[in-house]
N, C-alpha and C. Protein backbone atom coordinates (compact mmCIF):
# COMPACT_ATOMS: atom_id res chain seq x y z
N UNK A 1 0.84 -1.19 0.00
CA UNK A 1 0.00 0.00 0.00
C UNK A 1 0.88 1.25 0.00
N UNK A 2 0.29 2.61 -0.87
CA UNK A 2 0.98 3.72 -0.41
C UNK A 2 1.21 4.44 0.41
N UNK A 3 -0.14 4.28 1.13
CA UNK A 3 -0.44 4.89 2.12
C UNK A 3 -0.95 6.24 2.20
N UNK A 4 -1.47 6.74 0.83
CA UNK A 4 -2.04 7.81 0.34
C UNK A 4 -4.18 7.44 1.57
N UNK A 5 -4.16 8.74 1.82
CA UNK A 5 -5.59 8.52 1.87
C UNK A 5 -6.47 9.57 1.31
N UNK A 6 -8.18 8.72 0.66
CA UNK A 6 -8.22 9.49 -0.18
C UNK A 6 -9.82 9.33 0.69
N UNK A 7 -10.71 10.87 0.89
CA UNK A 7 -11.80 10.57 1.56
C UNK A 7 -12.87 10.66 0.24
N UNK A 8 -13.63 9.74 0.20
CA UNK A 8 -14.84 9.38 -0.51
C UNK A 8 -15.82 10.34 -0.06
N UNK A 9 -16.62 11.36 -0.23
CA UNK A 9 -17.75 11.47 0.02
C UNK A 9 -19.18 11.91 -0.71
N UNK A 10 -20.03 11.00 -0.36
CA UNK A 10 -21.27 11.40 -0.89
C UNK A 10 -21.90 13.00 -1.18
N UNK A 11 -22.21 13.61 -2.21
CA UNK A 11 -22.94 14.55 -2.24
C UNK A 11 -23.75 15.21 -3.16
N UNK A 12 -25.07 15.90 -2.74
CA UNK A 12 -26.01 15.63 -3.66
C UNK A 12 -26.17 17.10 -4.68
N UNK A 13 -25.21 17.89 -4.64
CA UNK A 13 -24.75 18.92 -5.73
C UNK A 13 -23.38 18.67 -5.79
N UNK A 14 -22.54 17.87 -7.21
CA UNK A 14 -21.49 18.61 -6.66
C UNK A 14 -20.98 19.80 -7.07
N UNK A 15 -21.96 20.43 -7.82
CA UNK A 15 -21.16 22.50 -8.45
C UNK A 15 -21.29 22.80 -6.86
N UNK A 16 -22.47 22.49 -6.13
CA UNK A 16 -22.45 23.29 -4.63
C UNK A 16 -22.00 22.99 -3.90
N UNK A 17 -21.20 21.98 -3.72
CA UNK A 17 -20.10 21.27 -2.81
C UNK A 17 -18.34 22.07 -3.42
N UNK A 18 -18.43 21.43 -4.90
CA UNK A 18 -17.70 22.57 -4.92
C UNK A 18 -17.11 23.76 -4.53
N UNK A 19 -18.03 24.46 -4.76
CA UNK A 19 -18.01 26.03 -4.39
C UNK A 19 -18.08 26.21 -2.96
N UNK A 20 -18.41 25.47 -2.27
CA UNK A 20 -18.95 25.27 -0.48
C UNK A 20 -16.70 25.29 -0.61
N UNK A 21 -16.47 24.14 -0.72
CA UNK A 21 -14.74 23.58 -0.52
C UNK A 21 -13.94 24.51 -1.23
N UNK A 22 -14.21 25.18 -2.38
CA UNK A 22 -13.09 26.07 -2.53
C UNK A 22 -13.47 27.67 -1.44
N UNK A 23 -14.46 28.25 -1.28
CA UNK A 23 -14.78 29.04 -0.55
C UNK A 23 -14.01 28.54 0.54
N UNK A 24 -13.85 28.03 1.86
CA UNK A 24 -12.88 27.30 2.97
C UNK A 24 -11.51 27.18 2.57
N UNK A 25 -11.03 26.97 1.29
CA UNK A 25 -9.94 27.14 1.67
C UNK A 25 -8.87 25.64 0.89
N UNK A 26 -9.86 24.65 0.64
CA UNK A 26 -9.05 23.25 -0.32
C UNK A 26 -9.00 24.00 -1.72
N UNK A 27 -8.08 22.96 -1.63
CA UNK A 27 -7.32 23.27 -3.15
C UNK A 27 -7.84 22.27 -4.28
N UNK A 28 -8.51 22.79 -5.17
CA UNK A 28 -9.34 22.02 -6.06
C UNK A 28 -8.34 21.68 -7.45
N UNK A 29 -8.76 20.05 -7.69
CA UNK A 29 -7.57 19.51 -8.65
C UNK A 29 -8.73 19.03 -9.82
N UNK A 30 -8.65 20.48 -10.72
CA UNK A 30 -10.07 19.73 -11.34
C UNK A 30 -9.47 19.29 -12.77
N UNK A 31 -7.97 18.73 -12.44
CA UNK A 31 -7.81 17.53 -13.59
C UNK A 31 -8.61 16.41 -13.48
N UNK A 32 -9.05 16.33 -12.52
CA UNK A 32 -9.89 15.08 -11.86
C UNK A 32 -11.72 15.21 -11.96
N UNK A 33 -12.27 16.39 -12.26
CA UNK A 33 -13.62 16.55 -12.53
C UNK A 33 -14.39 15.64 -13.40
N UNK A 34 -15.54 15.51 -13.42
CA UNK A 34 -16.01 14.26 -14.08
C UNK A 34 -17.43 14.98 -13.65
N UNK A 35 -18.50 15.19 -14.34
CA UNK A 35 -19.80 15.31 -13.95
C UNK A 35 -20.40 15.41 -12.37
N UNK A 36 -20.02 13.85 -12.30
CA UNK A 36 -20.36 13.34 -11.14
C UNK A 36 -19.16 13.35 -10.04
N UNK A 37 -18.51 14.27 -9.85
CA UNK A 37 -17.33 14.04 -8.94
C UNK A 37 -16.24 15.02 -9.04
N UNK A 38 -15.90 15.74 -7.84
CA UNK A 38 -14.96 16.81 -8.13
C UNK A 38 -13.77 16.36 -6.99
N UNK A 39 -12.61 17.00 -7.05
CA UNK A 39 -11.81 16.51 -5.83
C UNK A 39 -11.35 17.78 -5.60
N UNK A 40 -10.43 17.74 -4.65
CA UNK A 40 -10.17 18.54 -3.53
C UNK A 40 -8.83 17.78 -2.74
N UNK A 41 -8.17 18.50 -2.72
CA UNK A 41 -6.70 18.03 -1.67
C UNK A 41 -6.58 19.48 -0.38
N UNK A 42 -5.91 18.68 0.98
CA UNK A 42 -5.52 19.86 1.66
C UNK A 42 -4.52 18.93 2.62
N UNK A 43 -3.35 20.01 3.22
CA UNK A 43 -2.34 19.71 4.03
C UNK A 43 -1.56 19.53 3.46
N UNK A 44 0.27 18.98 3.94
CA UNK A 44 0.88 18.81 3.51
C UNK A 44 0.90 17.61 2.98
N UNK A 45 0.67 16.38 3.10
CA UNK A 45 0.35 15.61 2.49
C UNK A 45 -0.55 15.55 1.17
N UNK A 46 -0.97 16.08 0.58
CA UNK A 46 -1.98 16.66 -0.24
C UNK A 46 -3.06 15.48 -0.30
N UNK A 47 -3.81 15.37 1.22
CA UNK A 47 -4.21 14.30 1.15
C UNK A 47 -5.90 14.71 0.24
N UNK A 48 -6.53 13.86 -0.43
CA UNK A 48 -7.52 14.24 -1.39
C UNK A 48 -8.91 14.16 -0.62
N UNK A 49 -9.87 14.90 -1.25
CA UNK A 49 -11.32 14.49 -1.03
C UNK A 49 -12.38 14.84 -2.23
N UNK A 50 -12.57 13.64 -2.54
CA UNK A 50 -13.69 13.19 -3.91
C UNK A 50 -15.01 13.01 -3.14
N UNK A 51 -15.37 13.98 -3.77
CA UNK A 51 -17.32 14.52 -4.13
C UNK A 51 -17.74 13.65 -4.82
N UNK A 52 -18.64 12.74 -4.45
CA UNK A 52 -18.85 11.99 -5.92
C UNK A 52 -21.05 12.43 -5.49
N UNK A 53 -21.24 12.51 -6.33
CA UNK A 53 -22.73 12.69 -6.30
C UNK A 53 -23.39 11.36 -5.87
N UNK A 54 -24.60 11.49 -5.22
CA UNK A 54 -24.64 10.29 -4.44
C UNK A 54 -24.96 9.18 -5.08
N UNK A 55 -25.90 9.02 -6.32
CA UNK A 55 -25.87 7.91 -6.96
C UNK A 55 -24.72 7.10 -7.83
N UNK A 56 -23.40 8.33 -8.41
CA UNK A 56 -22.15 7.64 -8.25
C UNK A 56 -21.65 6.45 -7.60
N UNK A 57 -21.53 7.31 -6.01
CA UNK A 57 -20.94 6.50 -4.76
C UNK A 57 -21.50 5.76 -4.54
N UNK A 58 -22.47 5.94 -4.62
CA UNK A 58 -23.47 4.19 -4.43
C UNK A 58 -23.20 3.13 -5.29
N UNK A 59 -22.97 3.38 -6.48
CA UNK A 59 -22.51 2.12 -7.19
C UNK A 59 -21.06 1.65 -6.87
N UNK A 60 -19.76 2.43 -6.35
CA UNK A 60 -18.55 2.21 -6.27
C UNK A 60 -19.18 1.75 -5.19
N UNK A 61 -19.77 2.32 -3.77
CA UNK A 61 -19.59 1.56 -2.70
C UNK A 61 -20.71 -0.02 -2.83
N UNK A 62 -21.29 -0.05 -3.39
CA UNK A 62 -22.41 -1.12 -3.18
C UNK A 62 -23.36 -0.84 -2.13
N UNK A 63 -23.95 -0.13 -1.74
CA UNK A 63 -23.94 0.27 -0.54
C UNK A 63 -25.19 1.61 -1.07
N UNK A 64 -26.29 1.65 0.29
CA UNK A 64 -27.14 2.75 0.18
C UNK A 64 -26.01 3.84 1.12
N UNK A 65 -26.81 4.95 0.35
CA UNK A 65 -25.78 6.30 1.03
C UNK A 65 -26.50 6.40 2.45
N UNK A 66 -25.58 7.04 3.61
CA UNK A 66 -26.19 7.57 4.84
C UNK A 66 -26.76 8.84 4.50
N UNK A 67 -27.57 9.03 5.69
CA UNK A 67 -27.89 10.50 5.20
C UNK A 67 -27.12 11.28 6.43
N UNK A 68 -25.89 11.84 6.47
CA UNK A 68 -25.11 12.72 7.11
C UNK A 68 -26.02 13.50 8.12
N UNK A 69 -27.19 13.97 8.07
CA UNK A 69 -27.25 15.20 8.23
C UNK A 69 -28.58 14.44 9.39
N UNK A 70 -28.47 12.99 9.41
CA UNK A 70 -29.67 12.84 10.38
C UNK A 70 -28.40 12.35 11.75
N UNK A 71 -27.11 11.84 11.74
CA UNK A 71 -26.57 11.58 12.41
C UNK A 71 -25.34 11.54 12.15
N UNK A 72 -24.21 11.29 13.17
CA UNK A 72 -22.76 11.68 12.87
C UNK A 72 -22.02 10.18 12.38
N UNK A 73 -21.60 10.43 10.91
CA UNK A 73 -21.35 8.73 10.36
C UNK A 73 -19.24 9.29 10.92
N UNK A 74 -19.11 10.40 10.68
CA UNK A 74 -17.78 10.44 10.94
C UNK A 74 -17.60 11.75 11.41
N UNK A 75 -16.10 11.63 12.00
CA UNK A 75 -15.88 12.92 12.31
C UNK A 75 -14.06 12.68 11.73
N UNK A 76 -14.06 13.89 10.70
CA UNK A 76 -13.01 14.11 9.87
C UNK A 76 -12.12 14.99 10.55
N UNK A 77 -11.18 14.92 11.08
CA UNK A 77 -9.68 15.47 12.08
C UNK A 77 -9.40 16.32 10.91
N UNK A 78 -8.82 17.08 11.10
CA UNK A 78 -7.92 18.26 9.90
C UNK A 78 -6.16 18.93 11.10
N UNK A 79 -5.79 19.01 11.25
CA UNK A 79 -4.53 19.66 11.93
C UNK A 79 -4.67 21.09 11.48
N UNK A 80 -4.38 21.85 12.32
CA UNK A 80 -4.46 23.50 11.63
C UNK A 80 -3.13 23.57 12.40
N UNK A 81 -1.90 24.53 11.46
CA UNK A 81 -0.95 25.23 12.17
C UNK A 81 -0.87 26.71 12.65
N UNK A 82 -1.85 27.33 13.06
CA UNK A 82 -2.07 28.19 14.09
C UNK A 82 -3.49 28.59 14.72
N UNK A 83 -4.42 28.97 15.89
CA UNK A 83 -5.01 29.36 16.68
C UNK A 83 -5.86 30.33 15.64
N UNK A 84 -5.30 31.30 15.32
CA UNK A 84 -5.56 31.84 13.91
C UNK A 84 -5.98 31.04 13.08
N UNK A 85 -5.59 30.03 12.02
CA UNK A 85 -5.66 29.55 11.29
C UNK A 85 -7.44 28.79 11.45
N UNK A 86 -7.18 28.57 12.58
CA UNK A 86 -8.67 28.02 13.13
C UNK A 86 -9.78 29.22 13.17
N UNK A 87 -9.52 30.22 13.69
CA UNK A 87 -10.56 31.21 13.84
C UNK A 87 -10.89 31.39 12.08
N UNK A 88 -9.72 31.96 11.56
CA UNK A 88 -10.53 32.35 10.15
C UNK A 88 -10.97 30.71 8.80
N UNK A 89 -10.78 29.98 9.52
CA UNK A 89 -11.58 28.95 9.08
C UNK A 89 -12.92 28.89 9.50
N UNK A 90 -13.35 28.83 10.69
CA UNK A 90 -14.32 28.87 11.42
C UNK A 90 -15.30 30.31 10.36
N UNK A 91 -14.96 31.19 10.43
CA UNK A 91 -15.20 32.70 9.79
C UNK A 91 -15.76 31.73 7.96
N UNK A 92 -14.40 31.29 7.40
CA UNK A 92 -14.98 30.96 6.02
C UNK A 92 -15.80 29.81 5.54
N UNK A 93 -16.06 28.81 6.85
CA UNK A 93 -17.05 28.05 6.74
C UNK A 93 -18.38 28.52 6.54
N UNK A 94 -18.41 29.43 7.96
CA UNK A 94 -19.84 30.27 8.23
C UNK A 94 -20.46 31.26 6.90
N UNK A 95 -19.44 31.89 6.19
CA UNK A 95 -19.83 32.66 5.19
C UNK A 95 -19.77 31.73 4.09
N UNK A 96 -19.46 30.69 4.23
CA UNK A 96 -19.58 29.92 3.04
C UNK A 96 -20.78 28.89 3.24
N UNK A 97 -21.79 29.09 4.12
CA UNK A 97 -23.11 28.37 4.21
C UNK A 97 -22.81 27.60 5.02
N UNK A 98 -21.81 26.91 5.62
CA UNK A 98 -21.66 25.81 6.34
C UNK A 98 -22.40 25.95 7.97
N UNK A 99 -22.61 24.82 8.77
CA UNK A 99 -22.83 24.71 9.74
C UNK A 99 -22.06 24.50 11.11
N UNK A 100 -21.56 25.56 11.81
CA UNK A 100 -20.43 25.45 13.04
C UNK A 100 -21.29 24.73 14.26
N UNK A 101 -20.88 23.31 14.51
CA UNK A 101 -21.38 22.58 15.85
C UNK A 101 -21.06 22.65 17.42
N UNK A 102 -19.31 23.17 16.66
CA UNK A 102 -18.66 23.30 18.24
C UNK A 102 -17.95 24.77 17.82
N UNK A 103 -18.14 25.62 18.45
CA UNK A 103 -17.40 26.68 17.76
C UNK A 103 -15.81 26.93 18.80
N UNK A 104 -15.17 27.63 17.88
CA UNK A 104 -13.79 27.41 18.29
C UNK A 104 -13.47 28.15 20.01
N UNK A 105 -12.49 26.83 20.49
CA UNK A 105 -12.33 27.20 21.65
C UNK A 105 -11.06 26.23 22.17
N UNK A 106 -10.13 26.25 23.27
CA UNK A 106 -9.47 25.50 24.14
C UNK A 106 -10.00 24.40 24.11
N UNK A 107 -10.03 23.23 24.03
CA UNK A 107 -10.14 21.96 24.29
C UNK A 107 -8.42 21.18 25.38
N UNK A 108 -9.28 20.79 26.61
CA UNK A 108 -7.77 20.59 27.65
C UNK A 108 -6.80 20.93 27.68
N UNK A 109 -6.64 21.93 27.75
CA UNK A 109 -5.52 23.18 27.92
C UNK A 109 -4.32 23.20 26.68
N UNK A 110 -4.59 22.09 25.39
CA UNK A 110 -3.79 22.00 24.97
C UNK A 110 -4.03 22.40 23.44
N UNK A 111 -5.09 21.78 23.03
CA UNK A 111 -5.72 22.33 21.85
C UNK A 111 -6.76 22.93 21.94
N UNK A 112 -6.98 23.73 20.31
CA UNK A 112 -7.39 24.69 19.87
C UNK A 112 -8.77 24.49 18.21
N UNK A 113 -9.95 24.67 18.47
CA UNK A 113 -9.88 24.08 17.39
C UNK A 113 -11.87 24.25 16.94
N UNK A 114 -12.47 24.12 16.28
CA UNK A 114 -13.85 24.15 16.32
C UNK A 114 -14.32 22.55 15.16
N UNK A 115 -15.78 22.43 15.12
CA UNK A 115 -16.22 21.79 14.61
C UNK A 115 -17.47 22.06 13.83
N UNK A 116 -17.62 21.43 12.24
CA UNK A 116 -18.48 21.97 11.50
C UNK A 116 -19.24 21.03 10.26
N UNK A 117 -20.35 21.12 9.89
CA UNK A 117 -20.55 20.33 8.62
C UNK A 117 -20.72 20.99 7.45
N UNK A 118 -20.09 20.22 7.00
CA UNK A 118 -20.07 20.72 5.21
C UNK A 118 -21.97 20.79 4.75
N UNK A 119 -22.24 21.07 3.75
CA UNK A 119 -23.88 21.34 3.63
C UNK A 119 -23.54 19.74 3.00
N UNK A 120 -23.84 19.00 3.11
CA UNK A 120 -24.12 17.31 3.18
C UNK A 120 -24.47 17.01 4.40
N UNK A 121 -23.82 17.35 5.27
CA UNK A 121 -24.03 16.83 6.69
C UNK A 121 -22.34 16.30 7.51
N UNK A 122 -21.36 16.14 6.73
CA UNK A 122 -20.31 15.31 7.32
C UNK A 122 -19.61 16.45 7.81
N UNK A 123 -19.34 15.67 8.68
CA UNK A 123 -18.72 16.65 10.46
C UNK A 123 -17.16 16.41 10.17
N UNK A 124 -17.22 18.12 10.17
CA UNK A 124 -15.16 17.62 9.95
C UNK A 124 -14.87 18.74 11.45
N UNK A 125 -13.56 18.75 11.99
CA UNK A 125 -13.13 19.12 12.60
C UNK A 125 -11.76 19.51 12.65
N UNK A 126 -11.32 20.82 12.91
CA UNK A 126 -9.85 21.55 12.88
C UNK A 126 -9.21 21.83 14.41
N UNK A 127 -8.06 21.14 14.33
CA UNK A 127 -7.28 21.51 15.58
C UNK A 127 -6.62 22.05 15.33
N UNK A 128 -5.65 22.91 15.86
CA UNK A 128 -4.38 23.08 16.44
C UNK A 128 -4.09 22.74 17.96
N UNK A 129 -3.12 21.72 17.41
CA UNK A 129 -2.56 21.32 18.72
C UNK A 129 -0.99 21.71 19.21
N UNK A 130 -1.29 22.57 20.59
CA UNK A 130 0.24 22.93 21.31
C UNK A 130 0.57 22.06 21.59
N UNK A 131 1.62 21.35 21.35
CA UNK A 131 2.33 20.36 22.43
C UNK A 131 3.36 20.89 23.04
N UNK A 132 3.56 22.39 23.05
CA UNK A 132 3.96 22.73 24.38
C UNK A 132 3.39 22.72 25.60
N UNK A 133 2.48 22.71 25.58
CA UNK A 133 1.28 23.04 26.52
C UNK A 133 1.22 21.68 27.29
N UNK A 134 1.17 20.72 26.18
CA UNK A 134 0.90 19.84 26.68
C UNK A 134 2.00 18.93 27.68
N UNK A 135 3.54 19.13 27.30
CA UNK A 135 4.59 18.91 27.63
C UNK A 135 4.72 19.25 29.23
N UNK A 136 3.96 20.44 29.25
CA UNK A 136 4.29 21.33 30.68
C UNK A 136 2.82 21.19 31.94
């Protein structure tokens, strides 16, 4: 294995998913666009995330889609490298239609960080974590 990870997710516009993910801040690789499916990379890893419209993903997965938005199927970690970095994320979610669940704050004296769903429903979440803080 490469060890590349690539997140799959269901969604039922993707021009409005789109535009939802470049508004926030991913970096859109639309060598990869296809009707039904747009991608998106972020971090240093340029790790990816494919939109696939939901009757797409249903045939790759075999599988009926969840519906995100009645309950939490995941919660997507992101690393942020500054306190900042988190606040004006938090800021371009909100103006970008999204939904803030946990809004940004200290979490055990060590991280930093809020929580939000994309308009699908899937719950991602941004830290920054001190590990000075945590050290001491």
């Amino acid at each position: 294995m490469q060890g590349e990870i690539w997140l799959n997710l269901p969604v039922r516009d993707v021009a409005r998913s789109k535009e939802f993910f470049e508004k926030i801040g991913f970096r859109h690789k639309g060598d990869r666009d296809t009707p039904e499916m747009t991608c998106f990379v972020f971090g240093e890893q340029n790790t990816a995330v494919l939109l696939f419209a939901e009757a797409r993903l249903r045939e790759f997965a075999k599988s009926e889609i969840a519906d995100a938005r009645k309950g939490a199927e995941i919660l997507i970690s992101v690393g942020a490298g500054s306190r900042a970095e988190v606040d004006e994320t938090a800021r371009m979610v909100f103006d970008a239609g999204g939904t803030i669940f946990a809004e940004p704050a200290e979490i055990d004296g060590w991280m930093y960080g809020f929580g939000f769903q994309d308009l699908d429903g899937h719950r991602w979440n941004l830290l920054y974590m001190d590990n000075d803080s945590l050290k001491g």
